[in-house]
């Protein structure tokens, strides 16, 4: 499977390979540059594994100053730079290219400051998402955005992709929880945006940096908000006879003015896969399952759950499973959280990430099923239903190039369906290379040109992660 | 004499902007004019959103609305209240503070990134803005974002448009998310704390799992200006709780018990709660009909009272605090003392100060927005150039962006 293109490597850069490696070795402390081909292989892709490119070298700096030095050097010689966190991007955002220096933040993994009175944590960009919550949990706090990959993915990558998670329905995604960054601009200048104050002055540069997929600069430190943990949290599980009913139930819960912390959806294939893997006690005779989680005091949870269950009954819910204990709650979530891993055990899959208006959920689920059937593939749907963020997992056999091509084609059709239903190509995984060539389906030429112009204000020569996000043809001349 | 352009469509807006570029005639972008201190528009022609008005789509079940930028905020709020929904970020109304007239518009709300007491749970206007249509300084009609809650498709230009104060482009349409109006709300009041004690009490309250949705401190000097003087005691530290009735009363009990160690505790009913937080939002204490300088200062919550204490030793100030102490509304007796204010902000860990009110002469002579250092200012300038290559909106950088 090789359909998505990369920019052709710059011959001049490739020709100077050894010289560049030598210069970078001078700029960095020992053990901070990977340049042997064999050792470069682990960096050739991310979680979008169908595409691979071995980079020219990988710099693993330990300080902001070292990031700045490498960046300045690469800028001077027009060498492409691909920032990398943990490489868990599902969109190919962290896949390098042959003429690129990867700047990996894995060595910058220290928590610098935890300030409970102001409820902030300042961390280096290579700190994992979960490490923040782990560090503050004993004191009763957490960091809200919780991608399923939170054990591995870094806060720098979360900022790169503006990542979300199951609990974002109530607490928002990365951009809503980010207060400040220290970042290195393309020419090596170090700037700080925001800080411990709740808002920053002037144009919202922090807002544009978040979700910019490593194209505007390299984040080396971040200040994020901490939130006091709720008194309690309790999920309820619903089984429905049809996806339509489940979808309509979601819309009615939200429409009734109830905002749970999470509403997760699984269809029959997803239920079966997760149940086989996690033994979560999911019903095997329903077409769709919802996990709705509420939080607060006991009274509050009782009240909300009562109202939610009543709405579900109006939609003919077949199975209602209220969790009676922390163990049961954990089990309900275990099934959902292992969805990707469990799917990976039975087949290769690509994970779509389109978002649609809630009212369009049933329509898009139907359309997805049709597309999948037409291509003779299988799909498992498991996603954040409360905010319309769909994750169809398209199952295929990676050893069969035709099957893989069909899966990619079906994925593209599903994403177009999402856009046509008033939604967007990606809700939380980012564009990367995966959705790059679909951008024109969502945006008109002028829209994209405006985005690219802003990008160029940060990186006039397009050396930061240049093969990503924007279609390769029709770019402004550097 | 400046001309007021009042286009009826995006296409007409585009023609006006292209003509202005051709004639090198700068434009001032104006919404409802609530922040316009002088009628003349500084001699520039005015591009007004007044005729781009109306709700385009409202879908209560999806909690989103799309409206043309010139739609009066009142119209939006009337439609929302029918479905018991609201703009969660509580946009402030500056008219009483600034002594201005005009009608707040939804475009103006987003252009100024207005945000009120619920800031730390619901975010600012920028956090609710899902999509925007605008006409840039080249006359191109551009859309950014969309109408769904989660969207990371490309660069997030909506964030840049929020809070851009008419310096990048003319917004024609905005799509934003809504939240249900909480079933009930009440306020826990702790009396007689000094500023430092109040900061500690608010930090404690915010560390509890009771979901405080507003935390303000009204020192004795301003307390009488709120709720028509009905707040009890001397200084009042106020904490708002919102949600389902049963839950709010449980949380209030818990919070009251915890706050009792700080000082005498009382509560305000839903009606007083609504009025109080509206008055805090609108800086009621300093809506005094004067032109005494008023700063809006954003710092780390625990730094707010330290800043005021430090300034007090050097000059005459009065202040109250929102956002757990991190939003300081500061009124100066006479001179704005910009240099002094910013020096102390820096010394206390950083943040920013914007001069919101002063006489026209003082405004003109003061750096009203926070200077951001060479590298960031250069970046800002490059970004502006990408939206507005001819600099047709450049004058707004000096005037519009001051608030
Ligand atoms: C099993 C699995 C489950 C997942 N679940 C979720 C989920 O629930 N929600 C969700 O949103 N995502 C999810 N993801 C996607 C992925 O984990 C996120 O996109 C994550 O934020 C990537 O972080 P990372 O550290 O791995 O970044 P990488 O993949 O290394 O990089 C991601 C992007 O950010 C850029 N970048 C990285 N670091 C920096 C930096 N310091 N400065 C500037 N740019 C940088 C890169 O260039 C790249 O474009 C999942 C992935 C997997 C494999």
Coordinates of N, CA and C in Angstrom, one line a residue, chain B residues 63-231:
Chain B
X63 N -26.7 21.6 20.8 CA -26.1 22.7 21.6 C -25.2 23.6 20.8
X64 N -25.6 23.9 19.6 CA -24.8 24.8 18.8 C -25.7 25.8 18.1
X65 N -25.1 27.0 17.8 CA -25.9 28.0 17.1 C -24.9 28.7 16.1
X66 N -25.5 29.1 15.0 CA -24.8 29.9 14.0 C -25.5 31.2 13.8
X67 N -24.8 32.3 13.9 CA -25.5 33.6 13.8 C -24.6 34.5 13.0
X68 N -25.2 35.5 12.3 CA -24.4 36.5 11.6 C -23.8 37.4 12.7
X69 N -22.6 37.9 12.3 CA -21.8 38.6 13.3 C -22.5 39.8 14.0
X70 N -23.4 40.5 13.2 CA -24.0 41.7 13.8 C -25.2 41.4 14.6
X71 N -25.6 40.2 14.8 CA -26.8 39.9 15.6 C -26.6 40.4 17.0
X72 N -27.6 41.2 17.5 CA -27.5 41.7 18.9 C -27.4 40.5 19.9
X73 N -26.6 40.6 20.9 CA -26.5 39.6 21.9 C -27.8 39.3 22.5
X74 N -28.6 40.4 22.7 CA -29.9 40.2 23.3 C -30.8 39.3 22.5
X75 N -30.7 39.3 21.2 CA -31.5 38.4 20.4 C -31.1 37.0 20.6
X76 N -29.8 36.8 20.7 CA -29.2 35.5 20.9 C -29.7 34.9 22.2
X77 N -29.5 35.8 23.2 CA -29.9 35.3 24.6 C -31.4 35.0 24.7
X78 N -32.2 35.8 24.0 CA -33.6 35.5 24.1 C -33.9 34.2 23.5
X79 N -33.3 33.9 22.3 CA -33.6 32.6 21.7 C -33.1 31.5 22.6
X80 N -31.9 31.7 23.2 CA -31.4 30.6 24.0 C -32.2 30.3 25.2
X81 N -32.7 31.4 25.8 CA -33.4 31.2 27.1 C -34.7 30.4 26.9
X82 N -35.3 30.5 25.7 CA -36.4 29.7 25.4 C -36.2 28.2 25.5
X83 N -34.9 27.8 25.2 CA -34.6 26.4 25.3 C -33.7 26.2 26.6
X84 N -33.7 27.1 27.5 CA -32.9 27.0 28.7 C -31.4 26.7 28.4
X85 N -30.9 27.4 27.4 CA -29.5 27.2 27.1 C -28.8 28.6 27.3
X86 N -27.5 28.6 27.2 CA -26.7 29.8 27.4 C -25.4 29.8 26.8
X87 N -24.8 31.0 26.7 CA -23.4 31.1 26.4 C -22.6 30.9 27.7
X88 N -21.9 29.8 27.8 CA -21.3 29.4 29.1 C -20.3 30.4 29.6
X89 N -19.7 31.2 28.7 CA -18.5 32.0 29.1 C -18.9 33.4 29.6
X90 N -20.2 33.7 29.8 CA -20.7 34.9 30.4 C -20.0 36.2 29.9
X91 N -20.3 36.5 28.7 CA -19.6 37.7 28.1 C -19.9 39.0 28.9
X92 N -18.9 39.7 29.2 CA -19.2 40.9 30.0 C -19.8 42.1 29.1
X93 N -20.5 42.9 29.7 CA -21.1 44.1 29.1 C -20.3 45.3 29.6
X94 N -19.6 45.9 28.7 CA -18.7 47.0 29.2 C -19.3 48.4 29.3
X95 N -20.6 48.4 28.9 CA -21.1 49.8 28.6 C -21.2 50.6 29.9
X96 N -21.6 50.1 31.0 CA -21.7 50.9 32.2 C -20.3 51.3 32.7
X97 N -19.3 50.4 32.6 CA -18.0 50.7 33.0 C -17.4 51.8 32.2
X98 N -17.5 51.7 30.8 CA -16.9 52.7 29.9 C -17.7 53.9 29.7
X99 N -19.0 53.8 30.1 CA -19.9 54.9 29.8 C -20.2 55.1 28.4
X100 N -20.3 53.9 27.7 CA -20.6 53.9 26.3 C -22.0 53.5 26.0
X101 N -22.4 53.7 24.8 CA -23.8 53.2 24.4 C -23.6 52.0 23.5
X102 N -24.4 51.9 22.5 CA -24.3 50.8 21.5 C -25.0 49.6 22.0
X103 N -25.0 48.6 21.1 CA -25.6 47.3 21.3 C -24.6 46.2 21.1
X104 N -24.4 45.4 22.2 CA -23.4 44.3 22.0 C -23.9 43.3 21.0
X105 N -22.9 43.0 20.1 CA -23.2 42.0 19.0 C -22.4 40.7 19.3
X106 N -22.9 39.6 18.7 CA -22.2 38.4 18.9 C -20.8 38.4 18.3
X107 N -20.7 39.1 17.2 CA -19.4 39.2 16.6 C -18.4 39.9 17.5
X108 N -18.9 41.0 18.1 CA -18.1 41.7 19.0 C -17.7 40.9 20.2
X109 N -18.6 40.1 20.7 CA -18.3 39.2 21.8 C -17.1 38.3 21.5
X110 N -17.1 37.7 20.3 CA -16.0 36.9 20.0 C -14.7 37.6 19.6
X111 N -14.9 38.8 18.9 CA -13.7 39.6 18.5 C -12.9 40.1 19.7
X112 N -13.6 40.2 20.9 CA -12.9 40.7 22.1 C -12.6 39.5 23.0
X113 N -13.0 38.3 22.6 CA -12.8 37.1 23.5 C -13.3 37.4 24.9
X114 N -14.5 37.9 25.0 CA -15.0 38.3 26.3 C -15.2 37.0 27.1
X115 N -14.9 37.1 28.4 CA -15.2 35.9 29.2 C -15.4 36.4 30.6
X116 N -16.3 35.7 31.3 CA -16.7 36.2 32.7 C -16.3 35.2 33.8
X117 N -17.0 35.3 34.9 CA -16.6 34.5 36.1 C -16.4 33.0 35.9
X118 N -17.2 32.4 35.0 CA -17.1 31.0 34.8 C -15.9 30.5 34.1
X119 N -14.9 31.5 33.8 CA -13.8 31.2 33.0 C -13.0 29.9 33.3
X120 N -12.8 29.6 34.6 CA -12.0 28.4 34.9 C -12.8 27.1 34.8
X121 N -14.1 27.1 34.6 CA -14.8 25.9 34.3 C -15.3 25.8 32.9
X122 N -15.6 27.0 32.3 CA -16.2 26.9 31.0 C -15.3 27.6 29.9
X123 N -14.2 28.1 30.3 CA -13.3 28.7 29.3 C -13.7 30.1 28.9
X124 N -13.1 30.7 28.0 CA -13.4 32.0 27.4 C -14.2 31.9 26.2
X125 N -14.5 33.0 25.6 CA -15.3 32.9 24.3 C -14.6 32.0 23.3
X126 N -13.3 32.1 23.3 CA -12.5 31.3 22.3 C -12.7 29.8 22.4
X127 N -13.0 29.4 23.6 CA -13.2 27.9 23.9 C -14.6 27.5 23.4
X128 N -15.5 28.4 23.2 CA -16.9 28.1 22.7 C -17.0 28.3 21.2
X129 N -16.1 29.0 20.6 CA -16.2 29.3 19.2 C -15.8 28.1 18.3
X130 N -16.7 27.6 17.5 CA -16.5 26.4 16.8 C -16.1 26.7 15.3
X131 N -16.7 27.7 14.8 CA -16.4 28.0 13.4 C -16.7 29.5 13.1
X132 N -16.1 30.0 12.1 CA -16.2 31.4 11.8 C -16.1 31.6 10.2
X133 N -16.8 32.5 9.7 CA -16.6 33.0 8.4 C -16.2 34.4 8.4
X134 N -15.2 34.8 7.6 CA -14.7 36.2 7.7 C -14.3 36.6 6.3
X135 N -14.2 37.9 6.1 CA -13.6 38.5 4.9 C -12.3 39.1 5.3
X136 N -11.2 38.7 4.7 CA -9.9 39.2 5.1 C -9.6 40.5 4.4
X137 N -8.4 41.0 4.6 CA -8.0 42.3 4.1 C -7.7 42.3 2.6
X138 N -7.8 41.1 2.0 CA -7.7 41.1 0.5 C -9.1 41.0 -0.1
X139 N -10.1 40.9 0.8 CA -11.5 40.8 0.3 C -11.9 39.4 0.0
X140 N -11.1 38.4 0.5 CA -11.4 37.0 0.3 C -12.4 36.5 1.4
X141 N -13.4 35.7 0.9 CA -14.4 35.2 1.9 C -13.9 33.8 2.4
X142 N -13.5 33.7 3.6 CA -12.9 32.5 4.1 C -13.7 31.9 5.2
X143 N -13.7 30.5 5.3 CA -14.3 29.9 6.4 C -13.2 29.1 7.2
X144 N -13.4 29.0 8.5 CA -12.5 28.3 9.4 C -13.3 27.5 10.4
X145 N -12.8 26.4 10.8 CA -13.6 25.6 11.8 C -14.8 25.0 11.2
X146 N -15.8 24.7 12.0 CA -17.0 24.1 11.5 C -18.1 24.3 12.5
X147 N -19.0 23.2 12.6 CA -20.0 23.3 13.6 C -20.1 22.1 14.5
X148 N -19.0 21.4 14.6 CA -18.9 20.2 15.6 C -18.0 20.6 16.7
X149 N -18.2 19.9 17.8 CA -17.5 20.2 19.1 C -16.0 19.8 18.9
X150 N -15.7 18.8 18.2 CA -14.3 18.3 18.1 C -13.8 18.4 16.7
X151 N -12.8 19.2 16.5 CA -12.3 19.4 15.1 C -10.9 19.8 15.1
X152 N -10.0 19.0 14.6 CA -8.6 19.3 14.6 C -8.1 19.3 13.1
X153 N -9.0 19.6 12.2 CA -8.7 19.6 10.8 C -8.0 20.8 10.3
X154 N -6.7 20.8 10.3 CA -5.9 22.0 9.8 C -5.6 22.9 11.0
X155 N -5.1 24.1 10.6 CA -4.7 25.1 11.7 C -6.0 25.7 12.2
X156 N -6.0 25.9 13.5 CA -7.2 26.4 14.2 C -7.4 27.9 14.1
X157 N -7.8 28.4 12.9 CA -7.9 29.8 12.7 C -9.0 30.5 13.5
X158 N -9.9 29.7 14.0 CA -11.0 30.2 14.8 C -10.4 30.8 16.1
X159 N -9.4 30.2 16.6 CA -8.8 30.7 17.8 C -8.1 32.1 17.6
X160 N -7.5 32.2 16.4 CA -6.9 33.5 16.1 C -7.9 34.6 15.9
X161 N -9.1 34.2 15.4 CA -10.1 35.2 15.1 C -10.7 35.7 16.5
X162 N -10.8 34.7 17.4 CA -11.3 35.1 18.7 C -10.3 36.0 19.4
X163 N -10.7 37.2 19.8 CA -9.8 38.1 20.5 C -8.9 38.8 19.6
X164 N -9.2 38.9 18.3 CA -8.4 39.6 17.3 C -8.8 41.1 17.2
X165 N -9.8 41.5 17.9 CA -10.2 42.9 17.9 C -10.2 43.6 16.6
X166 N -10.7 42.9 15.6 CA -10.8 43.6 14.3 C -9.5 43.9 13.6
X167 N -8.4 43.2 14.0 CA -7.1 43.5 13.4 C -6.8 42.6 12.3
X168 N -7.5 41.5 12.1 CA -7.1 40.5 11.1 C -8.1 40.5 10.0
X169 N -9.4 40.5 10.3 CA -10.4 40.3 9.2 C -11.8 40.8 9.8
X170 N -12.7 40.8 8.9 CA -14.1 41.2 9.3 C -14.9 39.9 9.4
X171 N -15.3 39.6 10.6 CA -16.1 38.3 10.8 C -17.5 38.6 10.3
X172 N -18.0 37.6 9.6 CA -19.4 37.8 9.1 C -20.4 36.8 9.8
X173 N -19.8 35.7 10.2 CA -20.7 34.6 10.8 C -19.9 33.8 11.8
X174 N -20.6 33.5 12.9 CA -19.9 32.7 13.9 C -20.8 31.5 14.3
X175 N -20.1 30.4 14.6 CA -20.8 29.2 15.1 C -20.2 28.8 16.4
X176 N -21.1 28.7 17.4 CA -20.5 28.5 18.8 C -21.3 27.4 19.5
X177 N -20.7 26.9 20.6 CA -21.3 25.9 21.4 C -22.1 26.5 22.5
X178 N -23.0 25.8 23.0 CA -23.9 26.3 24.1 C -23.9 25.3 25.3
X179 N -24.3 25.7 26.4 CA -24.5 24.8 27.5 C -25.9 25.0 28.1
X180 N -26.4 23.9 28.7 CA -27.7 24.1 29.4 C -27.6 25.1 30.6
X181 N -28.6 25.9 30.8 CA -28.6 26.7 32.0 C -28.8 25.8 33.2
X182 N -27.9 26.0 34.2 CA -28.0 25.1 35.4 C -29.3 25.3 36.1
X183 N -29.8 24.2 36.6 CA -31.1 24.2 37.2 C -31.2 25.2 38.3
X184 N -30.2 25.3 39.1 CA -30.2 26.3 40.2 C -28.7 26.8 40.4
X185 N -28.6 27.9 41.2 CA -27.3 28.4 41.5 C -27.4 29.1 42.9
X186 N -26.4 28.9 43.7 CA -26.3 29.7 44.9 C -24.9 30.1 45.2
X187 N -24.7 31.1 46.1 CA -23.4 31.6 46.4 C -23.1 31.5 47.9
X188 N -22.0 30.9 48.2 CA -21.5 30.9 49.6 C -20.6 32.1 49.8
X189 N -21.0 32.8 50.9 CA -20.2 34.1 51.2 C -19.4 33.9 52.4
X190 N -18.1 34.2 52.4 CA -17.3 34.2 53.6 C -17.0 35.7 53.9
X191 N -17.3 36.1 55.1 CA -17.2 37.6 55.4 C -15.8 37.9 56.1
X192 N -15.4 39.1 55.8 CA -14.4 39.8 56.6 C -13.0 39.3 56.4
X193 N -12.7 38.6 55.3 CA -11.3 38.1 55.1 C -10.5 39.3 54.4
X194 N -9.2 39.4 54.8 CA -8.4 40.3 54.0 C -8.0 39.6 52.7
X195 N -7.3 40.3 51.8 CA -7.1 39.8 50.5 C -6.3 38.5 50.5
X196 N -5.3 38.4 51.4 CA -4.5 37.2 51.4 C -5.2 36.0 52.0
X197 N -6.0 36.3 53.0 CA -6.9 35.2 53.5 C -7.9 34.7 52.5
X198 N -8.4 35.7 51.8 CA -9.4 35.3 50.7 C -8.7 34.4 49.7
X199 N -7.5 34.8 49.3 CA -6.8 34.0 48.3 C -6.7 32.5 48.8
X200 N -6.3 32.4 50.0 CA -6.2 31.0 50.6 C -7.5 30.3 50.6
X201 N -8.6 31.0 51.0 CA -9.9 30.4 51.1 C -10.3 29.9 49.7
X202 N -10.1 30.8 48.7 CA -10.5 30.4 47.3 C -9.7 29.3 46.8
X203 N -8.4 29.2 47.1 CA -7.6 28.1 46.6 C -8.1 26.8 47.3
X204 N -8.5 26.9 48.6 CA -9.0 25.7 49.2 C -10.3 25.2 48.6
X205 N -11.2 26.2 48.3 CA -12.5 25.9 47.7 C -12.3 25.2 46.4
X206 N -11.3 25.7 45.6 CA -11.1 25.2 44.2 C -10.5 23.8 44.3
X207 N -9.9 23.5 45.4 CA -9.2 22.2 45.5 C -10.2 21.1 45.9
X208 N -11.4 21.5 46.3 CA -12.4 20.5 46.7 C -13.2 20.0 45.5
X209 N -13.8 18.8 45.6 CA -14.6 18.3 44.5 C -16.1 18.8 44.6
X210 N -16.2 20.2 44.7 CA -17.6 20.7 44.8 C -17.9 21.5 43.5
X211 N -17.0 21.6 42.6 CA -17.2 22.3 41.3 C -17.7 23.8 41.5
X212 N -16.8 24.5 42.2 CA -17.1 26.0 42.3 C -17.1 26.6 40.9
X213 N -18.1 27.3 40.5 CA -18.1 27.9 39.1 C -17.9 29.4 39.1
X214 N -17.5 29.9 40.2 CA -17.2 31.4 40.3 C -16.5 31.6 41.7
X215 N -15.4 32.3 41.7 CA -14.7 32.5 42.9 C -14.1 33.9 42.9
X216 N -14.7 34.8 43.6 CA -14.3 36.2 43.6 C -14.1 36.8 45.0
X217 N -13.3 37.8 45.1 CA -13.2 38.5 46.4 C -13.4 39.9 46.2
X218 N -14.4 40.4 47.1 CA -14.8 41.8 47.0 C -14.3 42.5 48.3
X219 N -13.2 43.2 48.3 CA -12.7 43.8 49.5 C -13.7 44.8 50.0
X220 N -13.5 45.2 51.3 CA -14.5 46.1 52.0 C -14.7 47.4 51.2
X221 N -13.7 47.9 50.5 CA -13.8 49.1 49.8 C -14.8 49.1 48.6
X222 N -15.1 47.9 48.1 CA -16.0 47.8 47.0 C -17.3 47.0 47.3
X223 N -17.3 46.3 48.4 CA -18.4 45.4 48.8 C -19.7 46.1 48.7
X224 N -19.8 47.4 49.2 CA -21.1 48.1 49.1 C -21.6 48.4 47.7
X225 N -20.7 48.3 46.7 CA -21.2 48.6 45.4 C -21.9 47.4 44.7
X226 N -21.9 46.3 45.4 CA -22.5 45.1 44.8 C -23.9 44.8 45.5
X227 N -24.8 44.2 44.8 CA -26.1 43.9 45.4 C -26.8 45.0 46.1
X228 N -26.5 46.2 45.7 CA -27.1 47.4 46.4 C -26.7 47.4 47.9
X229 N -25.5 47.0 48.2 CA -25.1 47.1 49.6 C -25.6 45.9 50.5
X230 N -26.2 45.0 49.9 CA -26.8 43.9 50.8 C -25.9 42.8 51.2
X231 N -24.7 42.8 50.7 CA -23.8 41.7 51.1 C -23.4 41.9 52.5

